[in-house]
Amino acid sequence: MKKTKYILLWIFVGGAVFLYACSGAKQVAESQNSSVEVTGKDSVEYDVETFNASFDIWYQRQNTPASYRSQAYYENWNRQYVSAWNAKCASPSPNWNFEPVVGYDPTEDYGFEMNHKLFYYFMYVENVLKKKIIPGGPHVVLK
């Protein structure tokens, strides 16, 4: 009889702790949701993540308004570069050690900044890392 009381007590305490833990998690989730700020219904920002500090430093030196071209120019070259890049990733070779496939949808408007940065990443790979992506690419004066 004494063992039964201890078992029931542990079940009761365990149930109370479980209910308390669940109610605490709900409150945290509600407070997190209430702090979310929506800036616009169709507002989407895109960015290029390279995980390469050398590129970021190099890009800052190249990123001058005097060297800007139109967004259509960058989109046109990015379509070609992404296609060639993804083809190289699909059939790797010993001289191609880049793994991630670039998820670039040519029908999507990524904006000037993202297209500019992506284009210059391809320029970085070709001109600084000396890995040719497409033959006969654009002639860009780099610093």
Short mmCIF file of C-alpha atoms in Angstrom, two decimals:
data_model
loop_
_atom_site.label_atom_id
_atom_site.label_comp_id
_atom_site.label_asym_id
_atom_site.label_seq_id
_atom_site.Cartn_x
_atom_site.Cartn_y
_atom_site.Cartn_z
CA MET A 1 0.00 0.00 0.00
CA LYS A 2 2.85 2.34 0.86
CA LYS A 3 4.51 1.62 -2.53
CA THR A 4 1.29 2.44 -4.35
CA LYS A 5 1.10 5.84 -2.63
CA TYR A 6 4.68 6.67 -3.73
CA ILE A 7 3.96 5.59 -7.29
CA LEU A 8 0.78 7.69 -7.39
CA LEU A 9 2.65 10.63 -5.87
CA TRP A 10 5.39 10.37 -8.54
CA ILE A 11 2.80 10.13 -11.30
CA PHE A 12 1.01 13.21 -9.91
CA VAL A 13 4.27 15.19 -9.56
CA GLY A 14 5.43 14.08 -13.01
CA GLY A 15 2.09 15.10 -14.55
CA ALA A 16 2.20 18.49 -12.82
CA VAL A 17 5.77 19.11 -14.03
CA PHE A 18 4.79 18.04 -17.56
CA LEU A 19 1.78 20.39 -17.61
CA TYR A 20 3.87 23.24 -16.23
CA ALA A 21 6.59 22.65 -18.84
CA CYS A 22 4.07 22.60 -21.68
CA SER A 23 2.35 25.79 -20.55
CA GLY A 24 5.72 27.59 -20.27
CA ALA A 25 6.69 26.64 -23.82
CA LYS A 26 3.38 27.97 -25.12
CA GLN A 27 3.96 31.33 -23.46
CA VAL A 28 7.45 31.59 -24.95
CA ALA A 29 6.12 30.80 -28.42
CA GLU A 30 3.38 33.41 -28.08
CA SER A 31 5.79 36.11 -26.96
CA GLN A 32 8.14 35.32 -29.84
CA ASN A 33 5.32 35.56 -32.38
CA SER A 34 4.14 38.90 -31.06
CA SER A 35 7.58 40.48 -31.62
CA VAL A 36 7.71 39.65 -35.36
CA GLU A 37 7.50 42.75 -37.54
CA VAL A 38 6.22 42.38 -41.07
CA THR A 39 7.59 45.11 -43.33
CA GLY A 40 5.57 44.34 -46.41
CA LYS A 41 3.41 41.66 -47.97
CA ASP A 42 5.63 41.13 -51.02
CA SER A 43 8.90 42.30 -49.47
CA VAL A 44 11.71 39.82 -50.14
CA GLU A 45 15.43 40.44 -49.87
CA TYR A 46 18.05 38.31 -51.59
CA ASP A 47 21.74 38.07 -50.86
CA VAL A 48 24.75 36.11 -52.03
CA GLU A 49 26.42 34.06 -49.28
CA THR A 50 29.87 32.93 -50.26
CA PHE A 51 31.46 31.96 -46.92
CA ASN A 52 34.70 33.36 -48.29
CA ALA A 53 36.24 36.28 -46.41
CA SER A 54 38.74 36.88 -49.20
CA PHE A 55 35.91 37.41 -51.67
CA ASP A 56 34.14 39.84 -49.35
CA ILE A 57 37.26 41.99 -49.04
CA TRP A 58 37.93 41.78 -52.79
CA TYR A 59 34.30 42.64 -53.58
CA GLN A 60 34.38 45.77 -51.44
CA ARG A 61 37.31 47.04 -53.53
CA GLN A 62 35.51 46.27 -56.81
CA ASN A 63 32.10 47.62 -55.79
CA THR A 64 32.26 51.17 -57.12
CA PRO A 65 29.39 52.97 -58.89
CA ALA A 66 31.74 53.92 -61.73
CA SER A 67 31.97 50.24 -62.71
CA TYR A 68 28.22 49.53 -62.59
CA ARG A 69 26.40 48.19 -65.59
CA SER A 70 22.66 47.65 -65.98
CA GLN A 71 20.73 45.01 -64.07
CA ALA A 72 19.86 43.35 -67.40
CA TYR A 73 23.59 43.06 -68.16
CA TYR A 74 24.23 41.26 -64.87
CA GLU A 75 21.14 39.05 -65.24
CA ASN A 76 22.20 37.99 -68.73
CA TRP A 77 25.68 36.97 -67.61
CA ASN A 78 24.42 35.40 -64.37
CA ARG A 79 22.08 33.11 -66.32
CA GLN A 80 25.03 31.89 -68.38
CA TYR A 81 27.37 31.57 -65.42
CA VAL A 82 24.83 29.76 -63.23
CA SER A 83 24.09 27.29 -66.00
CA ALA A 84 27.78 26.55 -66.54
CA TRP A 85 28.51 26.48 -62.78
CA ASN A 86 25.70 24.01 -62.04
CA ALA A 87 26.77 21.81 -64.97
CA LYS A 88 30.30 21.69 -63.54
CA CYS A 89 28.93 20.82 -60.10
CA ALA A 90 26.82 18.02 -61.59
CA SER A 91 29.86 16.36 -63.15
CA PRO A 92 32.83 17.20 -60.91
CA SER A 93 36.36 16.99 -62.17
CA PRO A 94 39.72 17.10 -60.37
CA ASN A 95 40.22 20.78 -61.22
CA TRP A 96 36.73 21.85 -60.07
CA ASN A 97 36.36 21.78 -56.29
CA PHE A 98 33.20 23.87 -55.84
CA GLU A 99 30.26 21.86 -54.57
CA PRO A 100 27.20 24.02 -53.97
CA VAL A 101 24.76 24.37 -56.80
CA VAL A 102 23.63 27.95 -57.36
CA GLY A 103 19.86 28.27 -56.98
CA TYR A 104 19.18 31.07 -59.44
CA ASP A 105 15.79 31.35 -61.14
CA PRO A 106 16.12 33.50 -64.29
CA THR A 107 12.44 34.45 -64.08
CA GLU A 108 12.85 35.91 -60.58
CA ASP A 109 13.72 39.59 -60.07
CA TYR A 110 16.56 39.48 -57.54
CA GLY A 111 17.33 43.16 -57.83
CA PHE A 112 20.44 45.03 -58.83
CA GLU A 113 22.56 44.46 -55.71
CA MET A 114 22.19 40.68 -55.64
CA ASN A 115 22.79 40.31 -59.39
CA HIS A 116 25.82 42.60 -59.17
CA LYS A 117 27.34 40.65 -56.27
CA LEU A 118 26.68 37.27 -57.90
CA PHE A 119 28.26 38.47 -61.15
CA TYR A 120 31.32 39.68 -59.28
CA TYR A 121 31.57 36.37 -57.44
CA PHE A 122 31.88 34.67 -60.82
CA MET A 123 34.50 37.27 -61.81
CA TYR A 124 36.36 36.50 -58.58
CA VAL A 125 36.38 32.76 -59.29
CA GLU A 126 37.59 33.27 -62.85
CA ASN A 127 40.10 36.08 -62.36
CA VAL A 128 41.41 35.64 -58.82
CA LEU A 129 41.03 31.90 -58.23
CA LYS A 130 41.83 31.20 -61.92
CA LYS A 131 38.99 28.70 -62.37
CA LYS A 132 37.39 29.20 -65.79
CA ILE A 133 33.63 28.84 -65.70
CA ILE A 134 32.67 29.83 -69.23
CA PRO A 135 35.01 30.52 -72.14
CA GLY A 136 34.77 33.98 -73.67
CA GLY A 137 33.21 35.61 -70.63
CA PRO A 138 32.83 39.35 -70.21
CA HIS A 139 35.79 41.67 -70.14
CA VAL A 140 35.67 43.51 -66.83
CA VAL A 141 38.39 45.80 -65.57
CA LEU A 142 39.22 44.62 -62.05
CA LYS A 143 41.26 46.33 -59.39
#
